[in-house]
Coordinates of C-alpha atoms in Angstrom, one line a residue:
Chain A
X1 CA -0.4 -15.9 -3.9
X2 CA 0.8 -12.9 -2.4
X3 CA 0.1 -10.5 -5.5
X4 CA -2.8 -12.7 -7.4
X5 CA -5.8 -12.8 -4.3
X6 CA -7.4 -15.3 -6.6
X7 CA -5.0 -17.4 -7.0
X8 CA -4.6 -20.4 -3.7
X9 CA -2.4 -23.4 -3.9
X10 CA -2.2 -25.5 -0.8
X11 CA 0.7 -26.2 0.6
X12 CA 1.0 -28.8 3.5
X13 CA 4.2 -29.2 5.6
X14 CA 5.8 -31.6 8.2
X15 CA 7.9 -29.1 10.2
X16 CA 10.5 -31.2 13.3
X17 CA 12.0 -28.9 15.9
X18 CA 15.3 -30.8 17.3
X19 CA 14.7 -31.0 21.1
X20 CA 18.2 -31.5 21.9
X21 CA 19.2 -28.4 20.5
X22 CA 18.1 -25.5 19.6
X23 CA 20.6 -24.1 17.0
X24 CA 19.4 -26.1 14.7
X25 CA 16.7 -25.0 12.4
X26 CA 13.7 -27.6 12.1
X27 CA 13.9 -29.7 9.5
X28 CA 10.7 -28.7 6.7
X29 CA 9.3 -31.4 4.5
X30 CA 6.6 -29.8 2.0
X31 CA 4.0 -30.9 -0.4
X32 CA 2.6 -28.3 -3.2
X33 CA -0.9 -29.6 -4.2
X34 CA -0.5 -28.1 -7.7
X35 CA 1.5 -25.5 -9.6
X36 CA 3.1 -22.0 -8.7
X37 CA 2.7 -19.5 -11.2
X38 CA 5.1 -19.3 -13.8
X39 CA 7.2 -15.9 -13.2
X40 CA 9.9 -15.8 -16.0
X41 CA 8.9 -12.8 -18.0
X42 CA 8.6 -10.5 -14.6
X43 CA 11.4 -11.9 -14.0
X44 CA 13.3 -11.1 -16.6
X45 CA 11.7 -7.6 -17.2
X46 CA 13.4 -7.0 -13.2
X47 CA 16.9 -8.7 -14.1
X48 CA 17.3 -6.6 -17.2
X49 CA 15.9 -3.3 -15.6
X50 CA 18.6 -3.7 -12.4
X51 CA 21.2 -5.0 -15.0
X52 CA 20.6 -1.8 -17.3
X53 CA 21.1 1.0 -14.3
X54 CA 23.8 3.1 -14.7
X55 CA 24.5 3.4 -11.1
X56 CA 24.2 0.5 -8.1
X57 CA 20.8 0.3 -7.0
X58 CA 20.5 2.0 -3.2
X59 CA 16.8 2.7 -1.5
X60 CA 15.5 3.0 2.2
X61 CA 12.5 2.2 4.6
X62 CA 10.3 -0.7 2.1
X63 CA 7.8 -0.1 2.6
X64 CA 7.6 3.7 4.0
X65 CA 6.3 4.2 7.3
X66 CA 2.7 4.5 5.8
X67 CA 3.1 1.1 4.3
X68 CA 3.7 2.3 0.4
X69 CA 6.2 0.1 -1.9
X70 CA 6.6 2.2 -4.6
X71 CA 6.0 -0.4 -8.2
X72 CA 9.6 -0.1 -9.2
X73 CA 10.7 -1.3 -5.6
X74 CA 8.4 -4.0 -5.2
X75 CA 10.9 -6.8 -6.7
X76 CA 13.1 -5.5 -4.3
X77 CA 10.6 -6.1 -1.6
X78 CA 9.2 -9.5 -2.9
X79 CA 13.3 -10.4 -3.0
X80 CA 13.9 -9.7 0.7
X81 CA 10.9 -11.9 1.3
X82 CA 12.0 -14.7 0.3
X83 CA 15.5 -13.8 1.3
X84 CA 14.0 -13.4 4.7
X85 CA 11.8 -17.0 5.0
X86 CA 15.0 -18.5 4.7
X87 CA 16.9 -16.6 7.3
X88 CA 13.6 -17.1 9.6
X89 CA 13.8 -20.9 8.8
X90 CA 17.5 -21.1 10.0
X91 CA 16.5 -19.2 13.3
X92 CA 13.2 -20.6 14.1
X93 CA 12.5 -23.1 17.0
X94 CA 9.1 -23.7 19.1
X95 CA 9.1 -21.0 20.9
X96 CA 10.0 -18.0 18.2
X97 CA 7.4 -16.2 15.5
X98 CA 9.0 -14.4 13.5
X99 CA 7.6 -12.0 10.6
X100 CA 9.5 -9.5 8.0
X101 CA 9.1 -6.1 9.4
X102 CA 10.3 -4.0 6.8
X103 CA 14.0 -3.4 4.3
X104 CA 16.1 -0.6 6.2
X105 CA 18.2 -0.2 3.7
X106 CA 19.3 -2.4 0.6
X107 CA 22.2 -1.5 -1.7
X108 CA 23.2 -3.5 -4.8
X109 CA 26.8 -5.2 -5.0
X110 CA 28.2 -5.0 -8.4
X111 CA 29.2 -8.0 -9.5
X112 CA 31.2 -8.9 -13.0
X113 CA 29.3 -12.2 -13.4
X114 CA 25.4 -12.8 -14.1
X115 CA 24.5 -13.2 -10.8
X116 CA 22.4 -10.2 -8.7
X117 CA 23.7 -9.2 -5.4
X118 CA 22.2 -7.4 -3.0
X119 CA 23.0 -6.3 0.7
X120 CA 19.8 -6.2 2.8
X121 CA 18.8 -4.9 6.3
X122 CA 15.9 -5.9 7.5
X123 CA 14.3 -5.7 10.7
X124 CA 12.6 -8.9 11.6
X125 CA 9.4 -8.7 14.3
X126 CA 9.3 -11.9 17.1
X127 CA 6.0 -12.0 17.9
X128 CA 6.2 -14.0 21.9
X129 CA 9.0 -11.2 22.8
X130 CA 7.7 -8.5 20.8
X131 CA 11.5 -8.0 19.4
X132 CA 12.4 -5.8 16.9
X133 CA 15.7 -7.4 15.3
X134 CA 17.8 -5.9 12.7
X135 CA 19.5 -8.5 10.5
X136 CA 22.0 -8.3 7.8
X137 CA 21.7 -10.8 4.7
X138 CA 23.4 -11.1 1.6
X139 CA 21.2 -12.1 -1.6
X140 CA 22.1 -13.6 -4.6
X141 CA 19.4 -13.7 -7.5
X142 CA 19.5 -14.9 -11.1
X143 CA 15.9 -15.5 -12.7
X144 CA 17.3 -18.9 -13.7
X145 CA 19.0 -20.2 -10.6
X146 CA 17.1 -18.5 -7.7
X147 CA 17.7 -17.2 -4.9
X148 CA 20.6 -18.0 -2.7
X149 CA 21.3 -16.2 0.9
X150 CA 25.2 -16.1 0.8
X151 CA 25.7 -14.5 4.2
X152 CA 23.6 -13.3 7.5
X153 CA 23.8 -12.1 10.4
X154 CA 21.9 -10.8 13.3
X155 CA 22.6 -7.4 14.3
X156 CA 22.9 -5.2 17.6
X157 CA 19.4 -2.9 18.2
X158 CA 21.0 0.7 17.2
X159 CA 21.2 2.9 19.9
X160 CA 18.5 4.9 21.0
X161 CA 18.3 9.0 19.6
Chain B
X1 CA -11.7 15.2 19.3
X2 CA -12.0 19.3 20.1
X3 CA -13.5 19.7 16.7
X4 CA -15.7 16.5 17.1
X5 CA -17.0 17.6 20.5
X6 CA -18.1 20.9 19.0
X7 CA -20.0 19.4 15.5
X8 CA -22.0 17.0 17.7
X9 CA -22.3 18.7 21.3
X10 CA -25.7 17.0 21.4
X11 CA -23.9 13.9 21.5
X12 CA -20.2 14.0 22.2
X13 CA -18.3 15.0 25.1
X14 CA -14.5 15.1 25.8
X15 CA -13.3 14.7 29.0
X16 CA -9.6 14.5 31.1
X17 CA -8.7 11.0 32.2
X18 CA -5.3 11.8 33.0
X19 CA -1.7 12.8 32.0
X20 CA 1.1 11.0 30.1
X21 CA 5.0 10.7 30.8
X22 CA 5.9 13.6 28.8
X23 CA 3.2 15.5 30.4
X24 CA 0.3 15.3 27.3
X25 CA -3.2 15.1 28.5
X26 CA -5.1 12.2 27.9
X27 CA -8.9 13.3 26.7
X28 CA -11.6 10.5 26.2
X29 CA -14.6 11.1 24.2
X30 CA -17.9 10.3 26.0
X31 CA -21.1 9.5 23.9
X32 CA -24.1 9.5 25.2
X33 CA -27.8 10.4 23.5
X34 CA -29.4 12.2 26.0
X35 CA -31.7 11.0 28.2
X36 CA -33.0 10.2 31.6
X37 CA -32.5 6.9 31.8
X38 CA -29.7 6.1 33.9
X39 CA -27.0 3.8 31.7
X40 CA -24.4 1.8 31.1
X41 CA -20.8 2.2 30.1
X42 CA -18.8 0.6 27.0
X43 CA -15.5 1.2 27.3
X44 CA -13.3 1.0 24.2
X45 CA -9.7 2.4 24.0
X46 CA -7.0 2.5 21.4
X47 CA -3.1 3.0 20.9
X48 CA -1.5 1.0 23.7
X49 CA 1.2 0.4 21.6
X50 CA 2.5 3.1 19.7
X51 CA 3.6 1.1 16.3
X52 CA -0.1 -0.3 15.7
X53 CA -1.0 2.1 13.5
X54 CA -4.4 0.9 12.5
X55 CA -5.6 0.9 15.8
X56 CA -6.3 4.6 16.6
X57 CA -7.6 4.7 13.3
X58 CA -10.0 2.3 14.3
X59 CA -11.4 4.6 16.6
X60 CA -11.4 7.3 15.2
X61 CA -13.2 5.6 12.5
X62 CA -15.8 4.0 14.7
X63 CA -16.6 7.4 16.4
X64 CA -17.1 8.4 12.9
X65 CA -19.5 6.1 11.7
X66 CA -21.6 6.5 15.3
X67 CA -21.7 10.2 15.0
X68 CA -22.8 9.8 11.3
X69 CA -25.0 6.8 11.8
X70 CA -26.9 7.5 15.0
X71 CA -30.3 8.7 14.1
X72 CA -30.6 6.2 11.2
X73 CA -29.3 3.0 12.1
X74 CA -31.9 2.0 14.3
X75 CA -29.2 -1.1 15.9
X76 CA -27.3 2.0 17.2
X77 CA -30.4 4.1 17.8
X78 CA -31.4 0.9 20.1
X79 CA -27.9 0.5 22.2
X80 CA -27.9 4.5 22.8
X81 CA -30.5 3.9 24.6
X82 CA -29.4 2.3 27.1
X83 CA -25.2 2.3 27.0
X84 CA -22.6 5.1 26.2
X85 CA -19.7 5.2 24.4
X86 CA -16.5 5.9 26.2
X87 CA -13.8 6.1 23.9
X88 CA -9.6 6.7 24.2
X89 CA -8.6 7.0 20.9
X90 CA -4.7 7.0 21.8
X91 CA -3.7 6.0 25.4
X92 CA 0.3 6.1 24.6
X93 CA 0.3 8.5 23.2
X94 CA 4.1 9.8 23.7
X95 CA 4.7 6.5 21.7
X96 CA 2.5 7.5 19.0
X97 CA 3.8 10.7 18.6
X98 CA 7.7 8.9 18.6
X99 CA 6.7 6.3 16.0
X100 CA 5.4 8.8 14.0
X101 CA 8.8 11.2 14.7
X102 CA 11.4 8.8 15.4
X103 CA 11.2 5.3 15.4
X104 CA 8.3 3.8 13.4
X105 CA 8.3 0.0 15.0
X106 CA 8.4 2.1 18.6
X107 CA 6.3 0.1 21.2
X108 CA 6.4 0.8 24.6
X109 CA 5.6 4.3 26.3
X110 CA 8.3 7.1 26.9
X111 CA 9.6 6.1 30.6
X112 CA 13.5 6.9 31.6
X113 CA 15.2 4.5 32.9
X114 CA 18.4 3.8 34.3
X115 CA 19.1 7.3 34.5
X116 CA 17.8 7.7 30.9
X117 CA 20.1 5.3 28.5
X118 CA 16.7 3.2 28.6
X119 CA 12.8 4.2 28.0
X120 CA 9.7 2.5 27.7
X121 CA 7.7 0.3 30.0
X122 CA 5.2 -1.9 27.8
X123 CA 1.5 -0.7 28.8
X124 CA 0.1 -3.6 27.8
X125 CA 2.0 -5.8 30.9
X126 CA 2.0 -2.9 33.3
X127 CA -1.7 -3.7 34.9
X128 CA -2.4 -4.9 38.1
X129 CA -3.6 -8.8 36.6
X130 CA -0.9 -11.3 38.2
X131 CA 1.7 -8.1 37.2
X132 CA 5.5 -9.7 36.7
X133 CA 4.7 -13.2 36.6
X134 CA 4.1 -14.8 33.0
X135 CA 5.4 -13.1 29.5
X136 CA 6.9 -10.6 30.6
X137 CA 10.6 -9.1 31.1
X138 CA 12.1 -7.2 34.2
X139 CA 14.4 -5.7 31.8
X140 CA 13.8 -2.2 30.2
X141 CA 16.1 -3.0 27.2
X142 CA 13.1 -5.5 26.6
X143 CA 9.8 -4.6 24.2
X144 CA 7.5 -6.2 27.2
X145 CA 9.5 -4.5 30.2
X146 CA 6.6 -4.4 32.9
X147 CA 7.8 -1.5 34.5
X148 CA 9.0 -1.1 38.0
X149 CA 5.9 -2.3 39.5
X150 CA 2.0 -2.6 38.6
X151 CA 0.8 0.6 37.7
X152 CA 3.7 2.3 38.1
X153 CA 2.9 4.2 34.6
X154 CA 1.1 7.9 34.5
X155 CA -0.9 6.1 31.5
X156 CA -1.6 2.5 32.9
X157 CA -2.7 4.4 36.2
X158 CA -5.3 7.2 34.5
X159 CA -6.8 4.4 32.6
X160 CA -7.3 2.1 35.8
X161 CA -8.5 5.0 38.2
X162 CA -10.9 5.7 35.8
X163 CA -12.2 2.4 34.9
X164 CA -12.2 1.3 38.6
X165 CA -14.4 4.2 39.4
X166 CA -16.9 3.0 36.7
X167 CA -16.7 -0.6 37.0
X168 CA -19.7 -1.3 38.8
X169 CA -21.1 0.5 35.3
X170 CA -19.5 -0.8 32.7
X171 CA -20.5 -4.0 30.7
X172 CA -18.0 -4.2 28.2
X173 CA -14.0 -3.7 27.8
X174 CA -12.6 -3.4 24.7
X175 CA -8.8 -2.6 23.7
X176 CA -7.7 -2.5 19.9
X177 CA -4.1 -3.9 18.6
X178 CA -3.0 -5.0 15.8
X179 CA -1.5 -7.2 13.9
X180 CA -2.7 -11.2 13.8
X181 CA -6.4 -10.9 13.2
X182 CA -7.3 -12.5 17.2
X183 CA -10.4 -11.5 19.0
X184 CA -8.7 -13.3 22.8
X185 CA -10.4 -13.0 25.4
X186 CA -9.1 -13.6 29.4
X187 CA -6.7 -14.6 30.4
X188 CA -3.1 -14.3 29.2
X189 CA -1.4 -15.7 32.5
X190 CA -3.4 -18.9 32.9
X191 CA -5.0 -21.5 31.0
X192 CA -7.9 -21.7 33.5
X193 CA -10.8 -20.3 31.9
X194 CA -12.6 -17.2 33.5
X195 CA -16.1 -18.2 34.8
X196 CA -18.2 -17.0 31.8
X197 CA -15.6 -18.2 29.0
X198 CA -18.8 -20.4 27.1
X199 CA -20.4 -16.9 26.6
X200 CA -17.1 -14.7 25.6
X201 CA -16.0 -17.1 22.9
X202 CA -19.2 -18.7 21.6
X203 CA -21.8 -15.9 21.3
X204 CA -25.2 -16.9 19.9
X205 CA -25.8 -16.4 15.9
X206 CA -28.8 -14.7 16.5
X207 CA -26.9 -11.5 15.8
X208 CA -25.0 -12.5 13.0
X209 CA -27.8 -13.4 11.5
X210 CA -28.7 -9.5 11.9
X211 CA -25.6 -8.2 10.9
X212 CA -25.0 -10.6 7.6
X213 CA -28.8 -10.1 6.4
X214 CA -29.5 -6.5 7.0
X215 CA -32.4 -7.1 8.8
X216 CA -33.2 -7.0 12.5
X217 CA -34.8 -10.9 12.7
X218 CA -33.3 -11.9 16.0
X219 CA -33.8 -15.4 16.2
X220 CA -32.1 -17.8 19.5
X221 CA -30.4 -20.5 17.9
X222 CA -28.6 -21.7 21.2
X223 CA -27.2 -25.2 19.5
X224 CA -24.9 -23.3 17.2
X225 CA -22.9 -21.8 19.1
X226 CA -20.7 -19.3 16.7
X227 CA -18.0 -17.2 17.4
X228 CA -20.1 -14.4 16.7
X229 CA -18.2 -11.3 16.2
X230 CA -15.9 -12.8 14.4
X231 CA -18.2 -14.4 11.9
X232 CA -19.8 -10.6 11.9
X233 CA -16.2 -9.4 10.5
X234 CA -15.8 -12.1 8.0
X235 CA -19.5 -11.4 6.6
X236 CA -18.1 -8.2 5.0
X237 CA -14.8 -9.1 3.8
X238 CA -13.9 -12.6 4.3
X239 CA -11.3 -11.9 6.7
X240 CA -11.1 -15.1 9.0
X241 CA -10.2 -13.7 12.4
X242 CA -9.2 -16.5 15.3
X243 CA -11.6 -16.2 18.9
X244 CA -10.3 -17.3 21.9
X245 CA -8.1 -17.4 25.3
X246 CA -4.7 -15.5 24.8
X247 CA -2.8 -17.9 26.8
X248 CA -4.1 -20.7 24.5
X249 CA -4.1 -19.1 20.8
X250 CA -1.6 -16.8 21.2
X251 CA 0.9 -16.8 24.2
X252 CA 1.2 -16.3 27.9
X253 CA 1.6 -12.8 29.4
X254 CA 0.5 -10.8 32.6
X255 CA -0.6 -7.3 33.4
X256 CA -2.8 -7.1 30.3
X257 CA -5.4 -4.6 30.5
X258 CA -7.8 -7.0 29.6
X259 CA -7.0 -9.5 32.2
X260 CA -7.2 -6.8 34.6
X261 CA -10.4 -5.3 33.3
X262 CA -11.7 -9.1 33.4
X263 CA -10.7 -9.3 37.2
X264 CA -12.3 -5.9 38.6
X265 CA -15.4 -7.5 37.8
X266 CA -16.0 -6.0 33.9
X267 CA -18.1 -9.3 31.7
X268 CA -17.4 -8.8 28.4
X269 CA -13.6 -8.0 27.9
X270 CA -11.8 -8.2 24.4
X271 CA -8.6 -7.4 23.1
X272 CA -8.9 -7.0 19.3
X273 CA -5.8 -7.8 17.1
X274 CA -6.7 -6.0 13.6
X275 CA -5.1 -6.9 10.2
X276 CA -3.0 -8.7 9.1
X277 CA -1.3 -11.8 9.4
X278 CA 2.3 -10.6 9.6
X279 CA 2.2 -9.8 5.7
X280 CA 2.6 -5.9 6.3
X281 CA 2.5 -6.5 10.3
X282 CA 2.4 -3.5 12.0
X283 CA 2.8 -1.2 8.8
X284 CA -0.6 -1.8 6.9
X285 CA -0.3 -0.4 3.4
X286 CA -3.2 2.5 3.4
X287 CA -5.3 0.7 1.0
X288 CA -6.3 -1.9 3.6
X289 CA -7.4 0.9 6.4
X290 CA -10.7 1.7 5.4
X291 CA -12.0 -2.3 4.9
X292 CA -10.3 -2.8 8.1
X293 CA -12.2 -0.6 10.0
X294 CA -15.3 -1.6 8.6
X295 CA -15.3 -5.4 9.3
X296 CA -14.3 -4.1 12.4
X297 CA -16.9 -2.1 13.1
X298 CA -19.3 -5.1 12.4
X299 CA -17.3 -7.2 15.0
X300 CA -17.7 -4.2 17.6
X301 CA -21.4 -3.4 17.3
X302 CA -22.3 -6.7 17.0
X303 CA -20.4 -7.3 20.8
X304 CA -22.4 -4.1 21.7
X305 CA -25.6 -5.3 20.6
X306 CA -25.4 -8.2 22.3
X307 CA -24.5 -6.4 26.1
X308 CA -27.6 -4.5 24.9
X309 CA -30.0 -7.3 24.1
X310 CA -29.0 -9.4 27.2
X311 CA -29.1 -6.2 29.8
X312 CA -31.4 -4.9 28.8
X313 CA -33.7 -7.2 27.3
X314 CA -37.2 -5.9 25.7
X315 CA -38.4 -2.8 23.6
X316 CA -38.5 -3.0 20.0
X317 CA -37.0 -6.9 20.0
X318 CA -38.7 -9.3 17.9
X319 CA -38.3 -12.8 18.8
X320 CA -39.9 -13.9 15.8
X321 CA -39.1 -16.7 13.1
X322 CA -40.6 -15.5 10.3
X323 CA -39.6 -18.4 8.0
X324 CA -38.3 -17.4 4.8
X325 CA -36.6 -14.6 6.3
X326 CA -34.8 -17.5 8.5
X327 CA -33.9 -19.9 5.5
X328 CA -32.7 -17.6 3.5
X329 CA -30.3 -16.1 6.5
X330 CA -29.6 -19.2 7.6
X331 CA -28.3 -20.7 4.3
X332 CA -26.1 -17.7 4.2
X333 CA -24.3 -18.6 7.3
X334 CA -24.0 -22.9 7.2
X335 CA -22.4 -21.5 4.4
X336 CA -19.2 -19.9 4.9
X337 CA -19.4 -20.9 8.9
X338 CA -18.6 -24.3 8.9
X339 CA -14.9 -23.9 9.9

């Protein structure tokens, strides 16, 4: 567990690549030996915080170039985490290793129903071409149904200053 | 390093190895108790690739803890007797200064290209080991471009004059990246093995024994052969570090500096891939920097150490099993070493 050090659950998974082709992500069977923590009251202490601001939430660079996430933005972060394992999933095959390399920008998407929205870019890092990819992904969050990826899509590299 | 030179003259020189793209100088730092005896070179350099941050931190850190450490630690005392320290704190560095400035995931060096709507040639795939063939992209658009041909860098070629000039000196290469937490040795564009591959991954435990006791037992255990520098790193933190062949754990590429190190005739050459897994990747969150660098310092010295103990062999070494000394040290290690 990312934020409790002392806290381990093992996790085993059967992970297929398709040989034939490629575009399709592998198919993931998983095992949890045990529990995950239960997460409802931070949960709901970040829903009601993002629900309560006045104005759409808008931040850059998480973490900053030194590595800081500030406390406030860290559900932010955790968010485009998981966000992100699911986009990696979808573009993963044998030959690809691929890690979150930090939130470009994120800005919240008002929406008149329970549901969270936010629109995320990230830049993902391959690790056997050493690309730096910037991908756009839509994220839907409610503390009770979980996360949801709605749209995303990989980006051009910005042009150079 | 102008400031370090002048605190510790006795000890430290800078010296010019060369000049970058953008026309920076490159300065190494040389040090070297003085002596008459005639000795051996350690090479360690940092900041190949601009974005991994930690890296010139490490050596900045390690010259540090030398300069602080050298008349009491008696393992250093013992090396500097017989081996200096070269160290390159930042060899791209018009990288470093661009991911610092400009672009913070910046890689490669400054190079124009294609009449300037491109830079960067990867420094890391520009040497002259097998250059073009394996890992690599002819592309500049591309994060491992190899350049227009081996060497054809300012930086790639003021490291390899230099090193070729030494070689017949120097025992040890070592070049610090980050992230994955690897310690690979040769080579990234085969899967053959290079000729002394049983002693560059499997060191003896005799020296982590030293290093995870805090004594100087040395004791030859030759039927457990460890990965010893990185069991040295895990001692202090528990950070479990992966030893072996690039093109095996990791993935194929060619033009590595540490290939080409390797094939010039250098023993003991290690590329070092600090923390961490891909959690923060290349942008380390500042509290992790200082345990970083020290379980990395325990990996470095203990690789060190051992050059020292097996070129030169003798002086204050005690080959000696003094048994409860052993048991307890050994308990220590069967411990957490059984992976």
């Amino acid at each position: 567990d990312v934020l409790d050090k002392d806290s381990t659950v093992n996790c085993t998974a059967e992970v297929l690549y398709h040989l034939g082709n490629k575009n399709i992500a592998p198919d993931v069977q998983f095992t949890l030996e045990g529990e995950l923590k239960n997460t409802d009251e931070a949960d709901n202490v970040f829903y009601n915080r993002i629900k309560s601001l006045e104005k759409e939430l808008v931040a850059e660079n998480i973490p900053d170039n030194h590595g800081n996430v500030s406390p406030e933005m860290e559900p932010i972060h955790l968010l485009a985490w998981v966000a992100s394992g699911y986009v990696i999933w979808q573009n993963s095959t044998e030959n690809t290793k691929f890690q979150l390399a930090q939130i470009k920008h994120v800005k919240q998407v008002k929406r008149s129903d329970e549901y969270l929205e936010f629109d995320y870019k990230i830049l993902l890092h391959e690790m056997l071409t050493q690309e730096i990819i910037p991908w756009q992904m839509t994220v839907l969050w409610h503390p009770q149904h979980g996360v949801e990826v709605t749209r995303d899509s990989r980006q051009p590299k910005e042009a150079p200053e | 390093m102008t400031q370090i030179q002048k605190s510790n003259s006795e000890l430290v020189t800078q010296h010019y190895l060369g000049k970058t793209t953008e026309n920076r100088t490159m300065y190494y730092l040389q040090i070297s108790q003085p002596s008459d005896k005639i000795k051996k070179i350690i090479w360690m350099d940092c900041g190949i690739h601009a974005r991994e941050w930690i890296s010139p931190a490490f050596c900045q850190w390690f010259v540090k803890e030398i300069l602080q450490n050298y008349k009491s630690d008696p393992k250093i005392r013992r090396f500097l007797q017989n081996l200096d320290l070269y160290i390159l704190p930042v060899l791209n560095i018009d990288g470093y200064i661009y991911s610092w400035e400009k672009d913070r995931l910046w890689r490669k060096n400054r190079s124009p290209h294609m009449n300037g709507t491109c830079y960067g040639t990867d420094l890391n795939r520009n040497f002259n080991s097998s250059w073009g063939s394996i890992g690599v992209s002819y592309n500049c658009s591309s994060e491992i471009f190899c350049g227009s041909g081996p060497e054809s860098e300012p930086e790639t070629r003021a490291v390899a004059q230099f090193i070729k000039n030494k070689s017949s000196d120097i025992l040890c290469y070592l070049t610090i990246h980050s992230y994955g937490q690897y310690i690979l040795t040769p080579y990234g564009s085969t899967t053959k093995p290079p000729s002394n591959n049983e002693e560059l991954v499997g060191q003896h435990i005799h020296l982590l024994q030293a290093v995870t006791c805090g004594t100087s037992l040395f004791t030859l255990l030759p039927f457990l052969q460890r990965k010893m520098a990185a069991a040295a790193l895990m001692g202090k933190y528990g950070t479990s570090y992966k030893v072996g062949a690039t093109s095996l754990i990791l993935y194929s590429n060619s033009g590595s500096s540490r290939d080409w190190a390797h094939t010039i005739g250098i023993p003991f050459s290690y590329t070092f891939e600090l923390r961490d897994k891909g959690t923060h990747g290349f942008v380390l969150p500042p509290d992790q920097i200082q345990h970083t660098c020290e379980e990395t310092m325990l990996a470095v010295t203990a690789i060190i150490d051992y050059v020292d103990r097996k070129y030169f062999p003798g002086g204050a070494v005690m080959l000696t099993a003094s048994s409860l000394g052993l048991s307890l040290c050994l308990s220590v290690i069967l411990t957490w070493n059984v992976s």
